[in-house]
Amino acid sequence: MKAMASVVSSLNSFPERMPRVAGMLGALISESQFDFWAREFGSITAWRRVFARVQSLRMEGAETLSIELRPNRNFQSAEPGQHVNVSVEIDGRLCNRSYSLSRPAEGGCVSISVRREPGGLVSNYIHDHLRVGDVLELSQPYGELVEGLAGAPTQLFLAAGSGITAIYNLIAEQARRGEALRGELWYWEKQVERFCFTEELDALCQTHPQFSVRRFCNAGDSSSLYSTGRLSPEVAAPLCERYLNASVFACGGSAFVGAARELFSDVAGGFYAEAFSPPQRLGEAVAEERFFEVSLTRSGQTIAVSSQQSLLDALEEAGHQPPHGCRMGICNSCSCGQRSGESQNQLNGEQLRGAGSVRLCVSRANSNIELDI
Ligand code: FES
């Protein structure tokens, strides 16, 4: 144990030695043993996994907690608007959730913001139990909203609820890099006290005169500071004129993003969106529920799944714990092999017949299928 302590401490002190030392250690110790002992000695060093220590916590509005994290050196640099999967052990069970990067990266740290969801296992655990100094495991960052920033002279940002975290990160990172902001943010919340990053966004409006923020709240007691109305053709009409051929970014619940897509995808120069949950496909009537058998080739089990639930939900209900992250069809961590049968991706409507790769979180069975699980 003493020898292991000295190895871990030497890796902490001289991280640049990591690849060479890890190569030498490979013959002596497994990756999981190394990670285990590093954690035992209080280090976030790991062979390949990304661990991050909580540096600070701060509330943003009434229900959102921003967590500043210092990841280990395995973390790749993040792009604006990306997300990470966060793994938390709750009552002995490893739970994964996807959270957007929020505050701009600083000094090797990244920030995520977590809104407390009613009944949300992970969000409530994080709000109630996470402390400075705790360690979380992260995935590498993912997400492609940043693509819309390239060569976009004007930008329209649409955010609803916790969709503001990724949108704020897109905006604030541009400002941090010294780029001029041109465009506006329209931001919806259900209650006034939920608005996040208020001071920061107002400060950006001051320092970037060609950027403005309009906040919407339909709660009865909202003041003149807030507009009312949902994202509709009437509300959006002036935006469609102002942002013809501009880059439009939308982030929020699936209904909000679906409405934004209908309004802007044909008029914008580029439409970039991420929704929190797989949408009911636009224009699709809810089909009659049917049940199929999913055969799991590795475990030899067969489970019944409804045509109206995702394969991931069905597997979890049956007691399986397939790897997953975002549950939105973005991160790809739930992808697994389908050997036979037919499934359908609910995001894009694509049907997979026979063998291929299926994203469990956004796919449903259209027939009996076989999965490599
Ligand atoms: S969990 Fe992220 S794509 Fe399925």
Coordinates of C-alpha atoms and ligand atoms in Angstrom, one line a residue:
M1 CA 0.0 0.0 0.0
K2 CA 2.9 2.3 0.8
A3 CA 4.3 1.7 -2.7
M4 CA 1.0 2.5 -4.2
A5 CA 0.7 5.7 -2.2
S6 CA 4.1 6.8 -3.5
V7 CA 3.1 6.0 -7.1
V8 CA -0.2 8.0 -6.8
S9 CA 1.5 10.9 -5.1
S10 CA 4.3 11.0 -7.7
L11 CA 1.7 11.1 -10.5
N12 CA -0.1 13.9 -8.8
S13 CA 3.1 15.9 -8.4
F14 CA 4.4 15.3 -11.9
P15 CA 1.4 14.8 -14.2
E16 CA 3.5 15.2 -17.3
R17 CA 5.0 11.8 -16.4
M18 CA 1.7 10.2 -16.7
P19 CA 1.8 8.5 -20.1
R20 CA 5.3 7.0 -19.6
V21 CA 4.6 5.9 -16.0
A22 CA 1.2 4.6 -16.9
G23 CA 2.9 2.5 -19.6
M24 CA 5.3 1.0 -17.2
L25 CA 2.6 0.4 -14.6
G26 CA 0.4 -1.4 -17.2
A27 CA 2.4 -4.6 -16.7
L28 CA 1.9 -4.4 -12.9
I29 CA -1.5 -3.1 -12.2
S30 CA -4.8 -3.0 -14.0
E31 CA -6.5 0.2 -14.9
S32 CA -9.3 -0.3 -12.4
Q33 CA -6.9 -1.0 -9.6
F34 CA -4.9 2.1 -10.4
D35 CA -8.1 4.2 -10.4
F36 CA -9.3 2.6 -7.2
W37 CA -6.1 3.3 -5.3
A38 CA -5.8 6.8 -6.6
R39 CA -9.3 7.5 -5.2
E40 CA -8.4 5.8 -2.0
F41 CA -5.5 8.3 -1.6
G42 CA -7.7 11.2 -2.3
S43 CA -6.5 11.9 -5.8
I44 CA -8.6 12.5 -8.9
T45 CA -5.8 11.1 -11.1
A46 CA -7.1 8.3 -13.2
W47 CA -5.8 6.1 -16.0
R48 CA -8.3 7.2 -18.6
R49 CA -11.5 8.1 -16.7
V50 CA -12.4 11.7 -16.0
F51 CA -12.9 12.6 -12.4
A52 CA -13.5 16.2 -11.3
R53 CA -13.4 17.8 -7.9
V54 CA -16.0 20.3 -6.9
Q55 CA -14.4 23.7 -6.4
S56 CA -17.4 25.9 -5.6
L57 CA -21.2 25.9 -5.6
R58 CA -23.5 28.8 -6.2
M59 CA -27.3 29.1 -6.8
E60 CA -28.5 30.7 -10.0
G61 CA -32.1 31.8 -9.4
A62 CA -34.2 29.7 -7.1
E63 CA -33.7 26.2 -8.4
T64 CA -30.5 26.0 -10.3
L65 CA -27.1 25.1 -8.8
S66 CA -23.9 25.9 -10.6
I67 CA -21.0 23.6 -9.8
E68 CA -17.5 24.6 -10.7
L69 CA -15.4 21.5 -11.3
R70 CA -11.7 20.9 -11.7
P71 CA -11.4 17.8 -13.9
N72 CA -8.3 15.7 -14.1
R73 CA -6.0 15.8 -17.1
N74 CA -8.0 13.2 -19.0
F75 CA -10.7 15.7 -19.7
Q76 CA -10.5 17.1 -23.2
S77 CA -11.1 20.7 -23.8
A78 CA -14.8 21.7 -24.1
E79 CA -16.5 23.8 -26.8
P80 CA -19.2 26.3 -26.0
G81 CA -22.6 24.9 -25.6
Q82 CA -21.4 21.3 -24.9
H83 CA -22.7 18.9 -22.3
V84 CA -21.1 16.3 -20.1
N85 CA -22.6 13.1 -18.5
V86 CA -22.2 13.1 -14.8
S87 CA -22.1 9.9 -12.9
V88 CA -23.2 9.9 -9.2
E89 CA -23.5 6.9 -6.9
I90 CA -26.8 7.1 -5.0
D91 CA -27.6 4.3 -2.6
G92 CA -25.0 2.0 -4.2
R93 CA -26.4 2.6 -7.7
L94 CA -24.5 4.5 -10.4
C95 CA -26.8 7.1 -12.0
N96 CA -25.9 9.1 -15.1
R97 CA -27.4 12.4 -16.2
S98 CA -26.4 14.9 -18.8
Y99 CA -25.8 18.5 -17.9
S100 CA -24.8 21.5 -20.0
L101 CA -21.7 23.4 -19.4
S102 CA -22.8 26.8 -18.2
R103 CA -20.4 29.4 -16.9
P104 CA -17.4 30.0 -19.1
A105 CA -14.3 27.8 -18.4
E106 CA -11.7 29.4 -16.2
G107 CA -8.3 28.3 -15.0
G108 CA -8.8 24.7 -16.0
C109 CA -12.2 24.5 -14.4
V110 CA -15.6 24.0 -16.1
S111 CA -19.0 24.7 -14.7
I112 CA -22.3 22.8 -15.1
S113 CA -25.7 24.0 -13.8
V114 CA -28.3 21.6 -12.4
R115 CA -31.9 22.5 -12.0
R116 CA -33.7 20.8 -9.2
E117 CA -36.4 18.7 -10.9
P118 CA -39.5 17.6 -8.9
G119 CA -38.8 13.9 -8.1
G120 CA -35.5 14.0 -10.0
L121 CA -33.2 11.4 -8.4
V122 CA -29.9 12.9 -9.5
S123 CA -30.8 16.6 -9.4
N124 CA -32.2 16.4 -5.9
Y125 CA -29.2 14.4 -4.7
I126 CA -26.8 17.0 -6.2
H127 CA -28.7 19.9 -4.6
D128 CA -29.0 18.2 -1.2
H129 CA -25.7 16.4 -0.8
L130 CA -23.0 17.7 -3.1
R131 CA -20.3 19.6 -1.2
V132 CA -17.1 21.5 -2.1
G133 CA -14.3 18.9 -2.3
D134 CA -16.5 16.1 -3.5
V135 CA -15.5 14.2 -6.6
L136 CA -17.8 13.4 -9.6
E137 CA -17.1 11.4 -12.7
L138 CA -17.6 13.1 -16.0
S139 CA -17.8 11.9 -19.6
Q140 CA -15.8 13.8 -22.2
P141 CA -17.8 16.8 -23.4
Y142 CA -20.1 16.4 -26.4
G143 CA -22.6 18.4 -28.4
E144 CA -22.5 20.3 -31.6
L145 CA -24.3 23.6 -31.0
V146 CA -20.9 25.3 -31.4
E147 CA -21.0 24.6 -35.1
G148 CA -23.5 27.4 -35.6
L149 CA -21.1 30.0 -34.2
A150 CA -18.7 29.7 -37.1
G151 CA -19.1 32.7 -39.5
A152 CA -22.4 33.8 -38.0
P153 CA -22.5 37.6 -37.9
T154 CA -25.8 37.7 -36.1
Q155 CA -27.3 35.2 -33.8
L156 CA -30.7 34.6 -32.3
F157 CA -30.8 32.5 -29.1
L158 CA -34.0 30.9 -27.8
A159 CA -34.0 29.3 -24.4
A160 CA -36.7 27.8 -22.2
G161 CA -36.2 26.7 -18.6
S162 CA -32.9 24.9 -18.1
G163 CA -32.1 25.3 -21.8
I164 CA -30.6 28.6 -20.7
T165 CA -27.5 26.8 -19.4
A166 CA -26.2 25.7 -22.8
I167 CA -27.3 28.9 -24.4
Y168 CA -25.7 31.0 -21.7
N169 CA -22.5 29.1 -22.2
L170 CA -22.6 29.8 -26.0
I171 CA -23.0 33.5 -25.4
A172 CA -20.6 33.9 -22.4
E173 CA -17.8 31.9 -24.0
Q174 CA -17.9 34.1 -27.1
A175 CA -17.7 37.2 -24.9
R176 CA -14.9 35.6 -22.9
R177 CA -13.0 35.1 -26.1
G178 CA -13.3 38.8 -26.9
E179 CA -15.8 38.3 -29.7
A180 CA -18.5 41.0 -30.2
L181 CA -22.0 39.7 -29.5
R182 CA -24.6 40.7 -32.2
G183 CA -28.1 39.5 -31.8
E184 CA -30.5 38.7 -29.0
L185 CA -31.6 36.2 -26.5
W186 CA -35.3 35.4 -25.9
Y187 CA -35.6 33.5 -22.7
W188 CA -38.7 31.9 -21.2
E189 CA -39.2 30.8 -17.6
K190 CA -42.4 29.6 -15.8
Q191 CA -41.7 31.7 -12.7
V192 CA -39.8 34.9 -12.3
E193 CA -37.6 33.4 -9.5
R194 CA -36.3 30.8 -11.9
F195 CA -34.5 33.2 -14.2
C196 CA -30.7 32.4 -14.2
F197 CA -27.6 34.4 -15.0
T198 CA -29.6 37.7 -14.8
E199 CA -26.7 39.9 -13.7
E200 CA -24.3 38.4 -16.1
L201 CA -26.6 38.7 -19.1
D202 CA -27.5 42.3 -18.2
A203 CA -23.8 43.1 -18.0
L204 CA -23.2 41.6 -21.4
C205 CA -25.9 43.8 -22.8
Q206 CA -24.1 46.8 -21.4
T207 CA -20.7 45.8 -22.8
H208 CA -22.1 44.6 -26.1
P209 CA -24.5 47.2 -27.4
Q210 CA -25.6 45.1 -30.3
F211 CA -26.8 42.3 -28.0
S212 CA -30.1 42.3 -26.0
V213 CA -32.1 40.0 -23.8
R214 CA -35.9 39.7 -23.6
R215 CA -37.3 37.6 -20.8
F216 CA -40.7 36.0 -21.0
C217 CA -42.8 34.8 -18.0
N218 CA -46.4 34.0 -18.1
A219 CA -46.9 33.7 -14.4
G220 CA -49.7 36.1 -13.1
D221 CA -47.4 38.2 -11.0
S222 CA -44.7 39.0 -13.5
S223 CA -43.9 42.6 -13.8
S224 CA -43.3 44.9 -16.8
L225 CA -39.7 43.5 -16.9
Y226 CA -41.1 40.4 -18.5
S227 CA -43.0 39.9 -21.7
T228 CA -45.7 37.3 -21.9
G229 CA -46.7 34.8 -24.5
R230 CA -45.4 31.5 -25.8
L231 CA -43.2 30.9 -28.8
S232 CA -45.8 31.2 -31.5
P233 CA -46.0 32.5 -35.1
E234 CA -47.3 35.9 -33.8
V235 CA -44.6 36.3 -31.2
A236 CA -41.9 35.1 -33.6
A237 CA -42.9 37.1 -36.6
P238 CA -40.6 40.1 -36.0
L239 CA -37.7 37.7 -35.3
C240 CA -38.2 35.8 -38.5
E241 CA -37.8 39.2 -40.4
R242 CA -34.8 40.3 -38.3
Y243 CA -32.9 37.1 -38.4
L244 CA -33.5 36.0 -41.9
N245 CA -30.4 33.9 -42.8
A246 CA -28.9 34.3 -39.3
S247 CA -27.9 31.5 -37.0
V248 CA -30.7 30.5 -34.7
F249 CA -30.0 28.4 -31.6
A250 CA -32.8 26.9 -29.5
C251 CA -32.5 24.9 -26.3
G252 CA -35.3 23.7 -24.0
G253 CA -38.0 21.1 -23.7
S254 CA -38.9 19.1 -26.7
A255 CA -42.2 21.0 -27.3
F256 CA -40.3 24.3 -27.2
V257 CA -37.6 23.2 -29.5
G258 CA -40.2 21.6 -31.9
A259 CA -42.0 25.0 -32.1
A260 CA -38.7 26.8 -32.7
R261 CA -37.8 24.4 -35.4
E262 CA -41.1 24.9 -37.2
L263 CA -40.8 28.6 -37.0
F264 CA -37.2 29.1 -37.9
S265 CA -35.6 26.2 -39.6
D266 CA -36.7 27.4 -43.1
V267 CA -35.9 31.1 -42.6
A268 CA -32.7 30.9 -40.6
G269 CA -29.3 30.6 -42.2
G270 CA -28.7 27.7 -39.8
F271 CA -30.8 26.2 -37.1
Y272 CA -29.1 24.5 -34.2
A273 CA -31.1 23.0 -31.4
E274 CA -31.0 20.6 -28.6
A275 CA -34.0 19.3 -26.6
F276 CA -34.0 17.7 -23.2
S277 CA -36.2 14.7 -24.1
P278 CA -37.0 12.8 -27.2
P279 CA -39.9 14.5 -28.9
Q280 CA -43.2 12.9 -30.0
R281 CA -42.5 13.0 -33.7
L282 CA -44.1 16.1 -35.2
G283 CA -47.4 15.4 -36.9
E284 CA -47.4 11.8 -35.7
A285 CA -50.6 10.5 -34.1
V286 CA -50.1 8.3 -31.0
A287 CA -50.2 4.8 -32.4
E288 CA -52.0 2.0 -30.6
E289 CA -49.8 0.4 -28.0
R290 CA -48.3 -2.9 -28.9
F291 CA -45.9 -5.2 -27.1
F292 CA -42.8 -6.9 -28.5
E293 CA -40.1 -9.2 -27.2
V294 CA -36.6 -8.0 -26.9
S295 CA -34.1 -10.9 -26.7
L296 CA -30.8 -10.0 -25.0
T297 CA -28.2 -12.1 -26.6
R298 CA -25.5 -11.8 -24.0
S299 CA -27.6 -12.4 -20.9
G300 CA -29.9 -14.8 -22.7
Q301 CA -32.9 -13.0 -21.2
T302 CA -36.1 -11.9 -23.0
I303 CA -38.1 -8.9 -21.9
A304 CA -41.4 -7.5 -23.1
V305 CA -41.4 -3.9 -24.3
S306 CA -44.2 -1.5 -25.2
S307 CA -44.1 0.2 -28.6
Q308 CA -44.6 3.4 -26.7
Q309 CA -41.5 3.3 -24.5
S310 CA -37.9 3.7 -25.3
L311 CA -35.8 0.6 -25.3
L312 CA -33.7 2.2 -22.5
D313 CA -36.7 2.7 -20.3
A314 CA -37.9 -0.8 -21.0
L315 CA -34.5 -2.3 -20.2
E316 CA -34.3 -0.3 -16.9
E317 CA -37.8 -1.3 -15.9
A318 CA -36.7 -4.9 -16.4
G319 CA -33.8 -4.4 -14.0
H320 CA -31.0 -3.9 -16.6
Q321 CA -28.5 -1.0 -16.4
P322 CA -27.3 -0.3 -19.9
P323 CA -24.7 2.4 -20.2
H324 CA -26.3 5.8 -21.0
G325 CA -25.9 9.5 -20.5
C326 CA -28.0 12.2 -21.9
R327 CA -31.2 10.2 -22.6
M328 CA -31.7 12.7 -25.5
G329 CA -30.0 10.9 -28.4
I330 CA -27.0 13.2 -28.4
C331 CA -24.1 11.6 -26.5
N332 CA -24.2 8.1 -28.1
S333 CA -23.3 6.4 -24.9
C334 CA -26.4 4.1 -25.0
S335 CA -25.7 2.8 -28.5
C336 CA -25.6 -0.9 -28.8
G337 CA -25.8 -3.6 -31.4
Q338 CA -29.2 -4.7 -32.8
R339 CA -28.9 -8.1 -34.5
S340 CA -32.3 -8.6 -35.9
G341 CA -35.8 -7.1 -35.9
E342 CA -36.9 -3.5 -36.5
S343 CA -36.6 -0.5 -34.3
Q344 CA -37.2 3.2 -34.9
N345 CA -35.3 6.3 -33.9
Q346 CA -37.9 8.7 -32.5
L347 CA -35.8 11.8 -33.2
N348 CA -35.4 11.4 -36.9
G349 CA -37.9 8.6 -37.7
E350 CA -35.3 6.4 -39.2
Q351 CA -36.1 2.7 -39.1
L352 CA -33.3 0.1 -38.4
R353 CA -34.2 -3.2 -40.0
G354 CA -31.9 -6.1 -39.2
A355 CA -28.3 -5.6 -37.9
G356 CA -27.0 -2.2 -36.9
S357 CA -26.4 0.2 -34.1
V358 CA -29.3 1.4 -32.1
R359 CA -29.5 4.3 -29.7
L360 CA -31.6 2.8 -26.9
C361 CA -32.7 6.1 -25.3
V362 CA -34.5 7.4 -28.4
S363 CA -35.5 4.2 -30.1
R364 CA -38.6 2.0 -29.8
A365 CA -39.3 -1.5 -31.0
N366 CA -41.4 -1.9 -34.1
S367 CA -41.1 -5.7 -33.9
N368 CA -39.5 -8.4 -31.9
I369 CA -35.8 -7.6 -31.8
E370 CA -32.4 -9.0 -30.7
L371 CA -30.0 -6.7 -28.9
D372 CA -26.3 -7.3 -28.0
I373 CA -26.8 -6.9 -24.3
Ligands
FES1 S1 -28.1 8.3 -23.6 FE1 -27.1 9.8 -24.9 S2 -27.6 9.1 -26.9 FE2 -28.7 7.7 -25.6

